[in-house]
Short mmCIF file of C-alpha atoms in Angstrom, two decimals:
data_model
loop_
_atom_site.label_atom_id
_atom_site.label_comp_id
_atom_site.label_asym_id
_atom_site.label_seq_id
_atom_site.Cartn_x
_atom_site.Cartn_y
_atom_site.Cartn_z
CA GLY J 16 -7.08 -13.00 6.97
CA VAL J 17 -10.06 -14.00 9.34
CA HIS J 18 -12.89 -15.28 10.39
CA PHE J 19 -15.88 -15.10 12.56
CA ALA J 20 -16.59 -16.95 15.28
CA PRO J 21 -19.83 -18.92 15.56
CA GLY J 22 -22.16 -17.48 17.64
CA THR J 23 -20.77 -14.39 19.03
CA TYR J 24 -19.12 -12.80 15.46
CA ASP J 25 -15.87 -12.30 16.92
CA GLN J 26 -13.23 -11.63 14.64
CA VAL J 27 -10.65 -14.00 15.11
CA GLU J 28 -7.24 -14.25 12.93
CA ASP J 29 -5.78 -16.61 11.08
CA PRO J 30 -1.99 -17.75 10.58
CA VAL J 31 -0.34 -17.66 7.22
CA LEU J 32 -0.22 -21.62 6.73
CA VAL J 33 1.85 -20.49 3.38
CA GLU J 34 5.46 -20.61 3.58
CA PRO J 35 6.61 -17.48 1.52
CA PHE J 36 8.23 -17.41 -1.49
CA TRP J 37 11.97 -16.01 -0.63
CA ASP J 38 12.18 -18.34 1.88
CA ALA J 39 12.20 -20.63 -0.65
CA LEU J 40 14.49 -19.03 -3.14
CA ASP J 41 17.02 -18.25 0.08
CA ARG J 42 17.35 -21.42 0.58
CA ALA J 43 18.15 -22.42 -2.85
CA GLY J 44 20.93 -19.44 -2.48
CA LEU J 45 19.43 -16.96 -4.79
CA ARG J 46 19.01 -13.88 -3.39
CA THR J 47 16.06 -11.65 -2.66
CA THR J 48 14.66 -7.93 -1.95
CA VAL J 49 10.70 -6.76 -1.03
CA LEU J 50 9.39 -3.23 -0.41
CA ASP J 51 5.48 -4.25 0.92
CA VAL J 52 4.58 -7.50 0.50
CA PRO J 53 1.48 -7.54 2.91
CA PHE J 54 0.99 -9.79 5.92
CA PHE J 55 3.92 -10.83 6.32
CA PRO J 56 5.38 -9.45 9.46
CA VAL J 57 9.92 -9.35 8.91
CA ALA J 58 11.93 -12.37 9.84
CA GLU J 59 15.68 -12.60 9.19
CA SER J 60 17.32 -14.44 6.46
CA GLU J 61 20.37 -14.63 5.12
CA ARG J 62 19.90 -14.47 1.77
CA THR J 63 16.64 -11.44 1.93
CA THR J 64 16.30 -7.72 1.92
CA MET J 65 12.85 -6.95 3.42
CA LEU J 66 11.68 -3.29 4.25
CA VAL J 67 7.74 -4.54 5.80
CA GLU J 68 4.85 -1.47 5.81
CA TRP J 69 6.36 0.90 5.42
CA GLY J 70 4.16 2.20 2.35
CA CYS J 71 1.25 -0.46 3.02
CA HIS J 72 -2.61 -0.25 2.47
CA ASP J 73 -2.58 -3.08 5.19
CA ARG J 74 -1.52 -1.84 8.62
CA TYR J 75 -0.84 -5.40 10.96
CA TYR J 76 2.90 -5.62 12.43
CA GLY J 77 4.52 -1.20 11.66
CA THR J 78 6.91 -1.09 9.92
CA SER J 79 10.12 -2.56 10.29
CA SER J 80 13.22 -4.02 8.41
CA TRP J 81 15.69 -6.37 7.96
CA PRO J 82 18.83 -5.61 8.34
CA PRO J 83 16.88 -3.86 11.46
CA GLU J 84 19.10 -0.06 9.18
CA LEU J 85 17.14 -0.30 6.29
CA VAL J 86 14.47 1.82 7.52
CA ASP J 87 16.12 4.73 8.99
CA ARG J 88 18.02 4.07 5.67
CA VAL J 89 14.82 4.31 3.24
CA ASP J 90 13.84 7.79 5.10
CA GLU J 91 17.14 8.74 5.11
CA VAL J 92 16.47 8.81 1.22
CA ALA J 93 13.45 9.32 0.15
CA GLY J 94 11.47 9.92 3.36
CA ARG J 95 9.29 9.42 5.33
CA HIS J 96 6.47 7.18 3.55
CA LEU J 97 3.32 8.79 5.51
CA ILE J 98 0.14 6.98 5.52
CA GLY J 99 2.21 4.51 5.37
CA THR J 100 3.65 4.70 8.86
CA HIS J 101 0.37 6.56 10.10
CA ASP J 102 -0.08 5.06 13.37
CA MET J 103 -2.31 4.83 15.35
CA GLY J 104 -1.62 4.10 19.17
CA GLU J 105 -3.41 1.48 20.24
CA LEU J 106 -4.93 0.31 17.53
CA THR J 107 -2.50 -2.36 16.06
CA ARG J 108 -4.42 -3.86 12.89
CA PHE J 109 -5.98 -1.12 10.78
CA SER J 110 -5.55 0.86 6.65
CA PRO J 111 -3.93 4.10 7.37
CA CYS J 112 -5.61 5.93 4.59
CA ASP J 113 -8.71 5.22 6.39
CA TYR J 114 -7.73 7.82 8.86
CA VAL J 115 -5.69 9.97 7.85
CA ALA J 116 -6.54 13.55 6.98
CA ARG J 117 -9.68 12.83 8.40
CA SER J 118 -11.18 14.70 11.54
CA GLY J 119 -15.24 13.06 11.86
CA GLU J 120 -17.24 10.32 10.40
CA MET J 121 -16.58 11.89 6.46
CA ARG J 122 -14.22 13.40 5.24
CA THR J 123 -14.17 17.23 4.15
CA ARG J 124 -14.29 18.66 1.31
CA ARG J 125 -11.25 20.01 2.13
CA GLU J 126 -10.06 15.98 3.85
CA ASN J 127 -9.91 14.30 0.46
CA ALA J 128 -8.47 18.05 -1.11
CA ARG J 129 -5.70 16.96 0.75
CA LEU J 130 -5.48 13.16 0.99
CA VAL J 131 -4.80 13.10 -2.60
CA GLU J 132 -1.69 15.26 -1.55
CA LEU J 133 -1.11 12.81 1.02
CA ILE J 134 -1.67 9.69 -1.89
CA ALA J 135 -0.09 11.94 -4.55
CA ASP J 136 3.44 12.76 -2.49
CA ASP J 137 3.41 9.56 -0.94
CA ILE J 138 3.71 7.36 -4.59
CA ASP J 139 6.91 8.84 -5.43
CA ARG J 140 8.41 9.19 -2.50
CA LYS J 141 7.53 5.33 -2.72
CA THR J 142 9.31 4.96 -5.86
CA VAL J 143 12.11 7.36 -4.69
CA ALA J 144 12.74 4.37 -2.13
CA SER J 145 11.67 1.48 -4.21
CA THR J 146 14.08 2.95 -7.27
CA TRP J 147 16.39 3.19 -4.82
CA MET J 148 16.50 -0.41 -3.07
CA LEU J 149 16.48 -2.06 -6.73
CA GLY J 150 19.53 0.39 -8.34
CA HIS J 151 22.08 -0.93 -3.88
CA ALA J 152 20.60 -4.66 -4.62
CA ALA J 153 22.12 -6.99 -5.95
CA VAL J 154 20.11 -9.50 -6.26
CA ASP J 155 18.09 -12.40 -8.46
CA LEU J 156 14.42 -10.97 -7.16
CA PHE J 157 12.88 -7.66 -6.33
CA MET J 158 9.82 -7.06 -5.56
CA SER J 159 8.16 -3.88 -4.51
CA VAL J 160 3.77 -3.11 -4.02
CA TYR J 161 2.51 -0.64 -4.57
CA ALA J 162 -0.53 0.24 -2.43
CA GLU J 163 -0.95 3.82 -3.21
CA THR J 164 -3.13 3.18 -6.88
CA HIS J 165 -5.61 0.44 -3.83
CA CYS J 166 -6.30 3.55 -1.67
CA VAL J 167 -6.95 6.32 -3.52
CA GLY J 168 -9.24 3.87 -4.67
CA HIS J 169 -10.69 2.64 -1.53
CA GLN J 170 -11.06 6.35 -0.30
CA VAL J 171 -11.86 8.84 -3.41
CA TRP J 172 -14.04 6.53 -6.11
CA HIS J 173 -16.34 9.68 -5.41
CA ILE J 174 -14.33 12.37 -6.36
CA HIS J 175 -13.77 9.79 -10.43
CA ASP J 176 -17.23 7.75 -10.40
CA PRO J 177 -19.76 10.59 -12.31
CA ARG J 178 -22.00 8.02 -11.24
CA HIS J 179 -20.93 7.93 -7.68
CA PRO J 180 -24.53 8.99 -5.27
CA TRP J 181 -20.58 10.96 -3.01
CA HIS J 182 -19.82 12.76 -6.50
CA ASP J 183 -18.52 16.14 -6.49
CA PRO J 184 -18.00 17.81 -9.15
CA ALA J 185 -17.12 21.43 -7.91
CA LEU J 186 -14.49 18.88 -6.11
CA HIS J 187 -13.25 17.07 -9.12
CA THR J 188 -12.79 20.92 -11.28
CA GLU J 189 -10.97 21.66 -7.77
CA ILE J 190 -8.73 18.51 -7.98
CA GLY J 191 -8.97 16.60 -11.31
CA ASP J 192 -9.29 13.11 -11.43
CA PRO J 193 -7.10 10.87 -8.42
CA ILE J 194 -7.55 8.18 -9.76
CA ARG J 195 -5.93 8.92 -12.94
CA GLU J 196 -3.57 10.45 -11.30
CA ILE J 197 -2.36 8.25 -9.13
CA TYR J 198 -2.00 5.64 -11.67
CA ARG J 199 0.09 7.55 -14.66
CA ARG J 200 2.65 8.31 -10.93
CA ALA J 201 2.47 4.51 -11.15
CA ASP J 202 2.75 4.64 -14.72
CA ARG J 203 6.09 6.95 -14.25
CA ALA J 204 6.51 4.83 -11.97
CA LEU J 205 7.16 0.93 -13.11
CA GLY J 206 9.46 2.88 -16.08
CA GLU J 207 11.61 4.92 -14.32
CA HIS J 208 12.09 1.11 -12.58
CA ARG J 209 12.50 -1.25 -16.18
CA SER J 210 15.53 2.41 -16.45
CA LEU J 211 16.41 0.51 -13.56
CA LEU J 212 17.09 -3.35 -15.55
CA GLU J 213 19.27 -5.36 -16.88
CA PRO J 214 18.38 -5.61 -21.19
CA ASP J 215 18.18 -9.62 -20.44
CA ALA J 216 15.36 -8.62 -17.32
CA THR J 217 11.99 -9.98 -16.97
CA THR J 218 9.15 -7.70 -14.97
CA TYR J 219 6.14 -9.38 -13.66
CA VAL J 220 3.44 -6.45 -13.39
CA ILE J 221 1.33 -7.96 -10.92
CA LEU J 222 -2.03 -5.88 -10.65
CA SER J 223 -5.02 -7.11 -7.33
CA HIS J 224 -8.65 -7.50 -8.41
CA GLY J 225 -9.39 -3.58 -9.62
CA MET J 226 -12.54 -0.90 -7.82
CA ARG J 227 -15.65 -0.07 -8.86
CA ARG J 228 -18.67 2.01 -6.88
CA HIS J 229 -19.35 -1.10 -3.25
CA HIS J 230 -22.61 0.10 -1.89
CA SER J 231 -22.40 -1.99 1.42
CA VAL J 232 -25.44 -2.75 4.04
CA ASN J 233 -21.40 -4.61 6.06
CA PHE J 234 -23.45 -1.68 9.28
CA LEU J 235 -26.65 -3.88 9.93
CA LEU J 236 -24.28 -7.16 11.03
CA ASP J 237 -23.51 -4.65 14.55
#
């Protein structure tokens, strides 16, 4: 996380003070595979396989993996995640979906439609990558994080919600409801993962804090 420095309002990064769960599992002799768990860099580990910031919402460390060759193998299997691996040059900490398919301050109707296409393609690409990793992992715990549902809520809620002041009924008619479509694909992804598990496997589905309209005055802080 970050906090504001008193007197300047500069953003200061807070160090991660908690140990990732996979380190504790490693010490216990358990094998773990994790895909796109946010805010943790890749670390060498004897029993943990990691792919980090491949299909992410928040990009802090860049796309990498352990073992190092894993990221190239996943790209061969699924194709490169188009949004999560987006590069902004000198900007090192950002949310890729804020910048993809956007040429100006606000996205045009065509850019909004293109972004929805990219998110839909990427969530299917994530499922190919994630199920491939699950199918090739003899592990005690497998964890995969889907950022696409979060990105679609942040970026195009106004297409979904007719009460939003930016809502464009014509665009909604043209491309449909992007929130529902991405959530449907996430549901299918969950089913595909479940089909690969042993009958006695335990599955946890962890959801984030949800989405709704948000009208912020953060711009006043400048």
